[in-house]
């Protein structure tokens, strides 16, 4: 054995060749699977990895005519000007508050709703509720913000009702104090039903024998939900939680905020994405600056993703990595 | 198990897909290489081919302008389009932008190297403008414009000279009015006269009287429906908050600078700005101002006025704009026709008792040309502009074809366009030739103001013309033009261009609907502007003004 090892070491070039041959043989044997895999790899390379080199403009002074590679390097200048902006801290704070709110307030809602929906006895009623709650997901934020204005503006439905019963008007859309609540509320209304789908699918996969055994042992519906249903969907919830945390800086919700906010509530709703959008397209800020903000965002995201993954693993659930 | 046939089929399909992907990815580059616009101007001579000759080669010219698509709906039958395309041997291609996204779209196209050959934009003396010149995104006009006398005449205007960058012009101003004075009708207040009569409100003179009138519109049920559902005054768009500021800090509304405390400062840094904000806050908290003004978009404000919901609107008051509002008005049920139900009022006087009327540079937007436009195409474009700025071109795009759309009675133009079957009113020229709405606005911004009086009366009706004429004459006689230092306004310095690009209206809105003391809030806002270079801008402007000998 030692001899053969020594021989192998001696004949390292032919040995490497042999390994290469083995790999090549394996690849050749599974060539159809590899070919099927190719488009996906090509997709990621072309649309995700190749454009990534564009982030170097965060360290350059991007010039339209010189292009991405030709523009001059400026080091960390863009980051310095980003941190020195007076509104930057506010914007970052809003992003974190809103994203954290999405996790704390919005994330558990579909789980609770899925658990409740699962307890509805009549299939038809269950389907009805599921359809009704899923439908708003298909409305765009442009429409939802229009509906909201019709309901909550000064001459909207809410104020008409208030006036009808002799109460003073309230203008929730103009109030910075109520605006974040509106963001969370509308987002829950719109996405709650859609979010339950994945949990309901996980619930559907639970072995009915578990429930039968539990009821024979005398467990009531609540106990069954707590001891059987919840543990069965906990790992799904953990994975979704990691994904949500990893997306925390994007997850503050550009589409929703962009359609609902106005200068009067910037102080509580202006997030990094909306800030980049305005500084690039309204005030003519440089693309390098906007990219620097984007890179900063991605770094924070990446760190949070790793932390969330570790935390979930510590809690005894399987992580993603 | 996969059958052999299936494997082959799958492999074939996937390979084909890969080929298409690669072909699609490579496509844009191939197109770019073939783009004739890429020819370097200096080498233009070498790339000439034998035939067709340079002067009669058909060229494609893309135009980026608001609602450009609408101008090409009758591509095959539009006689005006045909005339321009054949006279100049070009083919026009629209690049559509909308009023709410044009700035963004042009910036995106610039980044993607897809700017149209001609684009209309208002961006001179902004950071973007300087950046585009520095980076060679837009091209300069030739130094010698003698071949294009009508263009030369515009570029020789005194107020255009400060716009040269390193001795060259990078745009052609799209003249709006012949003089700065003619801008009177750009800002005004349209009020429901019938509501005033119903509530016995006399024509207001001071700020307090205006405010009381507007508050009564909210509280005293002027529409008589038994509900408290009316608004005092709304705005066409949030930006029209500059109109009530005419009564305190008039320079804000035309982005002017003023001389205060021994130096030139932008209007937002003036102490009068705080007075204006206090007044706006008062209007907002008293209910006189539309409580939802920050979320007004597109035509929301005009719709509120047309739908009987608002007693007044800060708006443009030119004949075109009033006619537009009247069209909206006529969609809803009203007791009186538009002309009898409204009155145009000036903005209240300031503390010294001065009433101001709006003035502006002779243009508000400019034509820019992509750097990809080579000398040959630029020559064609300038010939087109020269024609559009000539009296002959002006008549064509304003009145259509002689003998068909109008006839001449001495100097008087008599429009002979057919009536619209539905409304009975004379058809708009753009309804007959959709291309007219684009080409008329290409070289300059043409308002109905300069139409022949007779044509105006046929198009808009006597009453509406009389209302605007009367207001115009009264304002010219009684109101003062906004004291504007045009030399300073047109001056370009790096920090000034950056600071003037700030969206001041966002901060004004915040202060108006805020709860804290307006002066304190505005102080914080100004600190933010300082971080963006306000003090540098003031220094640069004052240094340059001293150098140029500009005196207050």
Short mmCIF file of C-alpha atoms in Angstrom, two decimals, chain A:
data_model
loop_
_atom_site.label_atom_id
_atom_site.label_comp_id
_atom_site.label_asym_id
_atom_site.label_seq_id
_atom_site.Cartn_x
_atom_site.Cartn_y
_atom_site.Cartn_z
CA UNK A 1 0.00 0.00 0.00
CA UNK A 2 2.82 2.27 0.98
CA UNK A 3 4.52 1.22 -2.20
CA UNK A 4 1.56 2.05 -4.27
CA UNK A 5 1.21 5.39 -2.51
CA UNK A 6 4.86 6.11 -3.22
CA UNK A 7 4.40 5.00 -6.77
CA UNK A 8 1.39 7.21 -7.00
CA UNK A 9 3.41 10.14 -5.69
CA UNK A 10 6.17 9.40 -8.11
CA UNK A 11 3.83 9.17 -10.99
CA UNK A 12 1.93 12.23 -10.03
CA UNK A 13 1.44 13.55 -13.57
CA UNK A 14 -0.17 10.32 -14.83
CA UNK A 15 -2.15 10.17 -11.53
CA UNK A 16 -3.60 13.63 -12.11
CA UNK A 17 -4.39 12.56 -15.60
CA UNK A 18 -6.20 9.58 -14.24
CA UNK A 19 -8.27 11.79 -11.88
CA UNK A 20 -9.07 14.15 -14.72
CA UNK A 21 -10.08 11.17 -16.77
CA UNK A 22 -12.35 9.95 -14.02
CA UNK A 23 -13.97 13.37 -13.69
CA UNK A 24 -14.30 13.67 -17.43
CA UNK A 25 -15.81 10.21 -17.54
CA UNK A 26 -18.34 11.12 -14.88
CA UNK A 27 -19.21 14.30 -16.70
CA UNK A 28 -19.53 12.48 -19.95
CA UNK A 29 -21.80 9.88 -18.37
CA UNK A 30 -24.08 12.54 -17.00
CA UNK A 31 -23.65 14.85 -20.00
CA UNK A 32 -27.37 15.28 -20.58
CA UNK A 33 -27.90 16.44 -17.03
CA UNK A 34 -25.02 18.89 -17.37
CA UNK A 35 -26.45 20.21 -20.61
CA UNK A 36 -29.78 20.68 -18.90
CA UNK A 37 -27.99 22.57 -16.16
CA UNK A 38 -26.18 24.85 -18.58
CA UNK A 39 -28.96 27.36 -19.30
CA UNK A 40 -29.37 28.01 -15.60
CA UNK A 41 -25.64 28.48 -15.14
CA UNK A 42 -25.60 30.72 -18.21
CA UNK A 43 -28.50 32.71 -16.77
CA UNK A 44 -26.68 33.33 -13.50
CA UNK A 45 -23.42 34.16 -15.22
CA UNK A 46 -24.96 36.53 -17.76
CA UNK A 47 -27.54 38.24 -15.61
CA UNK A 48 -26.15 38.02 -12.09
CA UNK A 49 -22.38 37.54 -11.97
CA UNK A 50 -21.31 39.37 -15.13
CA UNK A 51 -23.15 42.65 -14.27
CA UNK A 52 -21.60 42.52 -10.81
CA UNK A 53 -18.39 44.03 -12.12
CA UNK A 54 -20.45 47.23 -12.44
CA UNK A 55 -20.15 47.79 -8.69
CA UNK A 56 -16.62 49.02 -9.28
CA UNK A 57 -18.14 52.35 -10.28
CA UNK A 58 -18.78 52.88 -6.56
CA UNK A 59 -15.03 53.44 -6.34
CA UNK A 60 -14.85 55.52 -9.51
CA UNK A 61 -16.18 58.82 -10.81
CA UNK A 62 -18.45 57.35 -13.45
CA UNK A 63 -18.40 59.12 -16.76
CA UNK A 64 -20.99 58.23 -19.39
CA UNK A 65 -18.58 58.67 -22.25
CA UNK A 66 -15.67 56.74 -20.69
CA UNK A 67 -17.81 53.83 -19.56
CA UNK A 68 -17.45 51.60 -16.51
CA UNK A 69 -13.86 50.48 -17.07
CA UNK A 70 -12.54 53.77 -18.45
CA UNK A 71 -13.79 56.04 -15.65
CA UNK A 72 -11.14 57.27 -13.20
CA UNK A 73 -10.70 55.66 -9.77
CA UNK A 74 -11.52 57.88 -6.80
CA UNK A 75 -11.13 55.45 -3.89
CA UNK A 76 -13.69 55.86 -1.12
CA UNK A 77 -14.79 59.37 -2.08
CA UNK A 78 -18.38 58.32 -2.86
CA UNK A 79 -18.70 56.59 0.50
CA UNK A 80 -17.31 59.62 2.29
CA UNK A 81 -19.84 61.93 0.66
CA UNK A 82 -22.59 59.43 1.46
CA UNK A 83 -21.76 59.38 5.17
CA UNK A 84 -21.36 63.16 5.29
CA UNK A 85 -24.87 63.82 3.97
CA UNK A 86 -27.06 65.30 6.70
CA UNK A 87 -30.06 63.13 5.88
CA UNK A 88 -28.09 59.89 5.56
CA UNK A 89 -28.46 58.85 9.18
CA UNK A 90 -32.22 59.48 9.06
CA UNK A 91 -32.56 57.48 5.88
CA UNK A 92 -30.57 54.60 7.28
CA UNK A 93 -32.59 54.72 10.49
CA UNK A 94 -35.86 54.61 8.53
CA UNK A 95 -34.63 51.68 6.48
CA UNK A 96 -33.71 49.69 9.56
CA UNK A 97 -36.86 50.60 11.49
CA UNK A 98 -39.15 49.72 8.59
CA UNK A 99 -37.31 46.53 7.74
CA UNK A 100 -37.25 45.45 11.38
CA UNK A 101 -40.95 46.29 11.61
CA UNK A 102 -41.60 44.07 8.62
CA UNK A 103 -39.95 41.19 10.46
CA UNK A 104 -41.44 41.77 13.89
CA UNK A 105 -44.93 42.84 12.83
CA UNK A 106 -45.51 41.44 9.37
CA UNK A 107 -43.55 38.19 9.39
CA UNK A 108 -45.59 36.28 12.03
CA UNK A 109 -48.98 37.25 10.55
CA UNK A 110 -49.08 34.67 7.71
CA UNK A 111 -47.97 31.95 10.15
CA UNK A 112 -50.76 32.76 12.58
CA UNK A 113 -53.21 33.08 9.73
CA UNK A 114 -52.14 29.72 8.25
CA UNK A 115 -52.56 28.04 11.62
CA UNK A 116 -56.01 29.55 12.05
CA UNK A 117 -57.06 28.74 8.50
CA UNK A 118 -55.98 25.17 9.00
CA UNK A 119 -58.43 24.86 11.85
CA UNK A 120 -61.41 25.84 9.75
CA UNK A 121 -63.43 22.66 9.39
CA UNK A 122 -65.35 23.22 6.17
CA UNK A 123 -63.14 23.04 3.11
CA UNK A 124 -65.36 25.43 1.19
CA UNK A 125 -65.16 28.12 3.87
CA UNK A 126 -61.41 27.62 4.07
CA UNK A 127 -61.02 28.05 0.32
CA UNK A 128 -63.26 31.11 0.37
CA UNK A 129 -61.18 32.85 3.04
CA UNK A 130 -57.94 31.87 1.38
CA UNK A 131 -59.07 33.31 -1.96
CA UNK A 132 -60.37 36.51 -0.44
CA UNK A 133 -57.15 37.10 1.49
CA UNK A 134 -54.87 36.15 -1.39
CA UNK A 135 -56.52 38.43 -3.95
CA UNK A 136 -54.99 41.78 -2.80
CA UNK A 137 -51.54 40.38 -3.57
CA UNK A 138 -52.34 40.76 -7.27
CA UNK A 139 -53.06 44.48 -7.01
CA UNK A 140 -50.09 46.71 -7.73
CA UNK A 141 -49.00 49.30 -5.20
CA UNK A 142 -50.10 52.04 -7.59
CA UNK A 143 -53.68 50.80 -7.28
CA UNK A 144 -53.46 50.18 -3.56
CA UNK A 145 -52.14 53.69 -2.92
CA UNK A 146 -54.99 55.08 -5.04
CA UNK A 147 -57.52 53.14 -2.96
CA UNK A 148 -55.85 54.34 0.21
CA UNK A 149 -56.06 57.97 -0.87
CA UNK A 150 -59.74 57.54 -1.65
CA UNK A 151 -60.28 56.12 1.80
CA UNK A 152 -58.06 58.22 3.97
CA UNK A 153 -57.61 61.63 2.33
CA UNK A 154 -59.26 64.75 3.68
CA UNK A 155 -62.33 64.20 1.55
CA UNK A 156 -62.07 60.40 1.66
CA UNK A 157 -64.53 57.81 2.90
CA UNK A 158 -63.16 57.71 6.46
CA UNK A 159 -63.50 61.46 6.97
CA UNK A 160 -66.97 61.47 5.47
CA UNK A 161 -67.98 58.82 7.98
CA UNK A 162 -66.36 60.71 10.85
CA UNK A 163 -68.19 63.86 9.85
CA UNK A 164 -71.43 61.96 9.57
CA UNK A 165 -71.21 60.90 13.21
CA UNK A 166 -70.06 64.38 14.25
CA UNK A 167 -66.38 63.65 14.89
CA UNK A 168 -63.51 65.88 13.70
CA UNK A 169 -61.62 64.95 10.53
CA UNK A 170 -58.27 63.18 10.68
CA UNK A 171 -55.78 63.13 7.86
CA UNK A 172 -53.72 59.99 8.41
CA UNK A 173 -51.83 60.38 5.12
CA UNK A 174 -50.31 63.69 6.23
CA UNK A 175 -49.33 62.59 9.73
CA UNK A 176 -45.75 61.42 10.16
CA UNK A 177 -46.80 59.70 13.39
CA UNK A 178 -49.29 57.40 11.69
CA UNK A 179 -47.52 56.85 8.39
CA UNK A 180 -45.39 53.85 9.36
CA UNK A 181 -48.47 52.19 10.80
CA UNK A 182 -50.16 52.69 7.46
CA UNK A 183 -47.21 51.13 5.66
CA UNK A 184 -47.32 48.02 7.86
CA UNK A 185 -51.11 47.83 7.81
CA UNK A 186 -51.46 48.03 4.04
CA UNK A 187 -48.63 45.60 3.51
CA UNK A 188 -50.26 43.06 5.85
CA UNK A 189 -53.60 43.53 4.10
CA UNK A 190 -52.00 43.00 0.71
CA UNK A 191 -49.60 40.14 1.40
CA UNK A 192 -51.06 38.19 4.33
CA UNK A 193 -53.02 35.69 2.23
CA UNK A 194 -50.20 35.16 -0.24
CA UNK A 195 -47.74 34.52 2.57
CA UNK A 196 -49.86 31.70 4.01
CA UNK A 197 -49.59 29.57 0.86
CA UNK A 198 -46.17 28.16 1.68
CA UNK A 199 -47.17 27.40 5.29
CA UNK A 200 -50.40 25.74 4.23
CA UNK A 201 -48.39 23.59 1.85
CA UNK A 202 -46.11 22.55 4.73
CA UNK A 203 -49.15 21.82 6.90
CA UNK A 204 -50.67 19.68 4.15
CA UNK A 205 -47.57 17.49 4.30
CA UNK A 206 -48.09 16.53 7.97
CA UNK A 207 -48.95 12.89 8.53
CA UNK A 208 -52.65 12.72 9.63
CA UNK A 209 -51.77 9.76 11.84
CA UNK A 210 -50.04 12.21 14.21
CA UNK A 211 -53.27 14.10 14.73
CA UNK A 212 -55.24 10.89 15.17
CA UNK A 213 -52.80 9.61 17.77
CA UNK A 214 -52.88 12.93 19.58
CA UNK A 215 -56.65 13.03 19.72
CA UNK A 216 -56.76 9.46 21.02
CA UNK A 217 -54.37 10.65 23.74
CA UNK A 218 -56.88 13.37 24.56
CA UNK A 219 -55.19 16.44 23.01
CA UNK A 220 -57.61 19.25 22.17
CA UNK A 221 -57.45 21.29 18.97
CA UNK A 222 -55.27 23.97 20.46
CA UNK A 223 -52.85 21.44 21.89
CA UNK A 224 -52.65 19.66 18.56
CA UNK A 225 -51.91 22.94 16.82
CA UNK A 226 -49.22 23.77 19.32
CA UNK A 227 -47.63 20.33 19.55
CA UNK A 228 -48.01 19.02 16.00
CA UNK A 229 -48.75 21.72 13.45
CA UNK A 230 -46.37 24.41 14.69
CA UNK A 231 -43.31 22.11 15.13
CA UNK A 232 -43.97 20.79 11.61
CA UNK A 233 -43.83 24.20 9.98
CA UNK A 234 -41.14 25.65 12.22
CA UNK A 235 -38.30 24.75 9.88
CA UNK A 236 -40.13 26.37 6.94
CA UNK A 237 -40.61 29.48 9.05
CA UNK A 238 -36.91 29.44 9.97
CA UNK A 239 -35.81 29.35 6.33
CA UNK A 240 -38.19 32.16 5.41
CA UNK A 241 -36.98 34.13 8.40
CA UNK A 242 -33.35 33.87 7.26
CA UNK A 243 -34.31 34.92 3.75
CA UNK A 244 -36.27 37.89 5.08
CA UNK A 245 -33.43 39.04 7.32
CA UNK A 246 -30.99 38.66 4.43
CA UNK A 247 -33.21 40.92 2.43
CA UNK A 248 -33.71 43.39 5.25
CA UNK A 249 -32.26 46.42 3.46
CA UNK A 250 -34.27 45.70 0.30
CA UNK A 251 -37.25 44.48 2.24
CA UNK A 252 -38.18 47.93 3.51
CA UNK A 253 -40.37 48.10 0.39
CA UNK A 254 -39.50 50.57 -2.35
CA UNK A 255 -42.63 49.97 -4.44
CA UNK A 256 -44.99 50.55 -1.58
CA UNK A 257 -43.25 53.57 -0.11
CA UNK A 258 -42.59 55.23 -3.46
CA UNK A 259 -46.29 55.14 -4.26
CA UNK A 260 -47.51 56.24 -0.87
CA UNK A 261 -45.08 58.78 0.52
CA UNK A 262 -44.76 62.54 0.00
CA UNK A 263 -42.34 65.21 1.27
CA UNK A 264 -44.38 65.70 4.45
CA UNK A 265 -43.58 62.18 5.66
CA UNK A 266 -40.05 61.76 4.28
CA UNK A 267 -38.73 62.00 7.83
CA UNK A 268 -40.35 58.68 8.75
CA UNK A 269 -40.53 56.91 5.40
CA UNK A 270 -37.56 57.84 3.25
CA UNK A 271 -35.50 54.65 2.92
CA UNK A 272 -32.19 54.02 1.15
CA UNK A 273 -33.90 52.89 -2.06
CA UNK A 274 -36.18 55.91 -2.34
CA UNK A 275 -33.30 58.17 -1.38
CA UNK A 276 -31.07 56.72 -4.13
CA UNK A 277 -33.90 57.06 -6.62
CA UNK A 278 -34.49 60.71 -5.84
CA UNK A 279 -30.86 61.70 -5.65
CA UNK A 280 -30.10 60.00 -8.97
CA UNK A 281 -33.09 60.97 -11.03
CA UNK A 282 -34.43 64.17 -9.49
CA UNK A 283 -31.33 65.94 -8.28
CA UNK A 284 -29.02 64.52 -10.93
CA UNK A 285 -26.65 62.84 -8.49
CA UNK A 286 -23.93 60.71 -9.97
CA UNK A 287 -24.40 57.04 -10.74
CA UNK A 288 -21.22 56.32 -8.79
CA UNK A 289 -22.75 57.82 -5.67
CA UNK A 290 -25.93 55.77 -6.05
CA UNK A 291 -23.90 52.63 -6.59
CA UNK A 292 -21.88 53.36 -3.45
CA UNK A 293 -25.12 53.51 -1.46
CA UNK A 294 -26.18 50.25 -3.11
CA UNK A 295 -22.90 48.54 -2.20
CA UNK A 296 -23.22 49.73 1.38
CA UNK A 297 -26.71 48.25 1.46
CA UNK A 298 -25.53 44.90 0.13
CA UNK A 299 -22.74 44.65 2.67
CA UNK A 300 -25.16 45.23 5.56
CA UNK A 301 -27.52 42.67 4.03
CA UNK A 302 -24.78 40.11 3.77
CA UNK A 303 -23.71 40.57 7.39
CA UNK A 304 -27.29 40.31 8.63
CA UNK A 305 -27.86 37.17 6.58
CA UNK A 306 -24.91 35.44 8.20
CA UNK A 307 -26.00 36.51 11.68
CA UNK A 308 -29.55 35.32 11.11
CA UNK A 309 -28.31 32.00 9.80
CA UNK A 310 -26.14 31.51 12.87
CA UNK A 311 -28.96 32.50 15.19
CA UNK A 312 -31.36 30.05 13.58
CA UNK A 313 -28.79 27.26 13.82
CA UNK A 314 -28.27 28.06 17.50
CA UNK A 315 -32.01 27.72 18.05
CA UNK A 316 -31.76 24.18 16.80
CA UNK A 317 -33.14 24.67 13.31
CA UNK A 318 -31.24 23.85 10.13
CA UNK A 319 -29.82 26.98 8.52
CA UNK A 320 -29.26 27.70 4.88
CA UNK A 321 -25.48 27.52 4.93
#
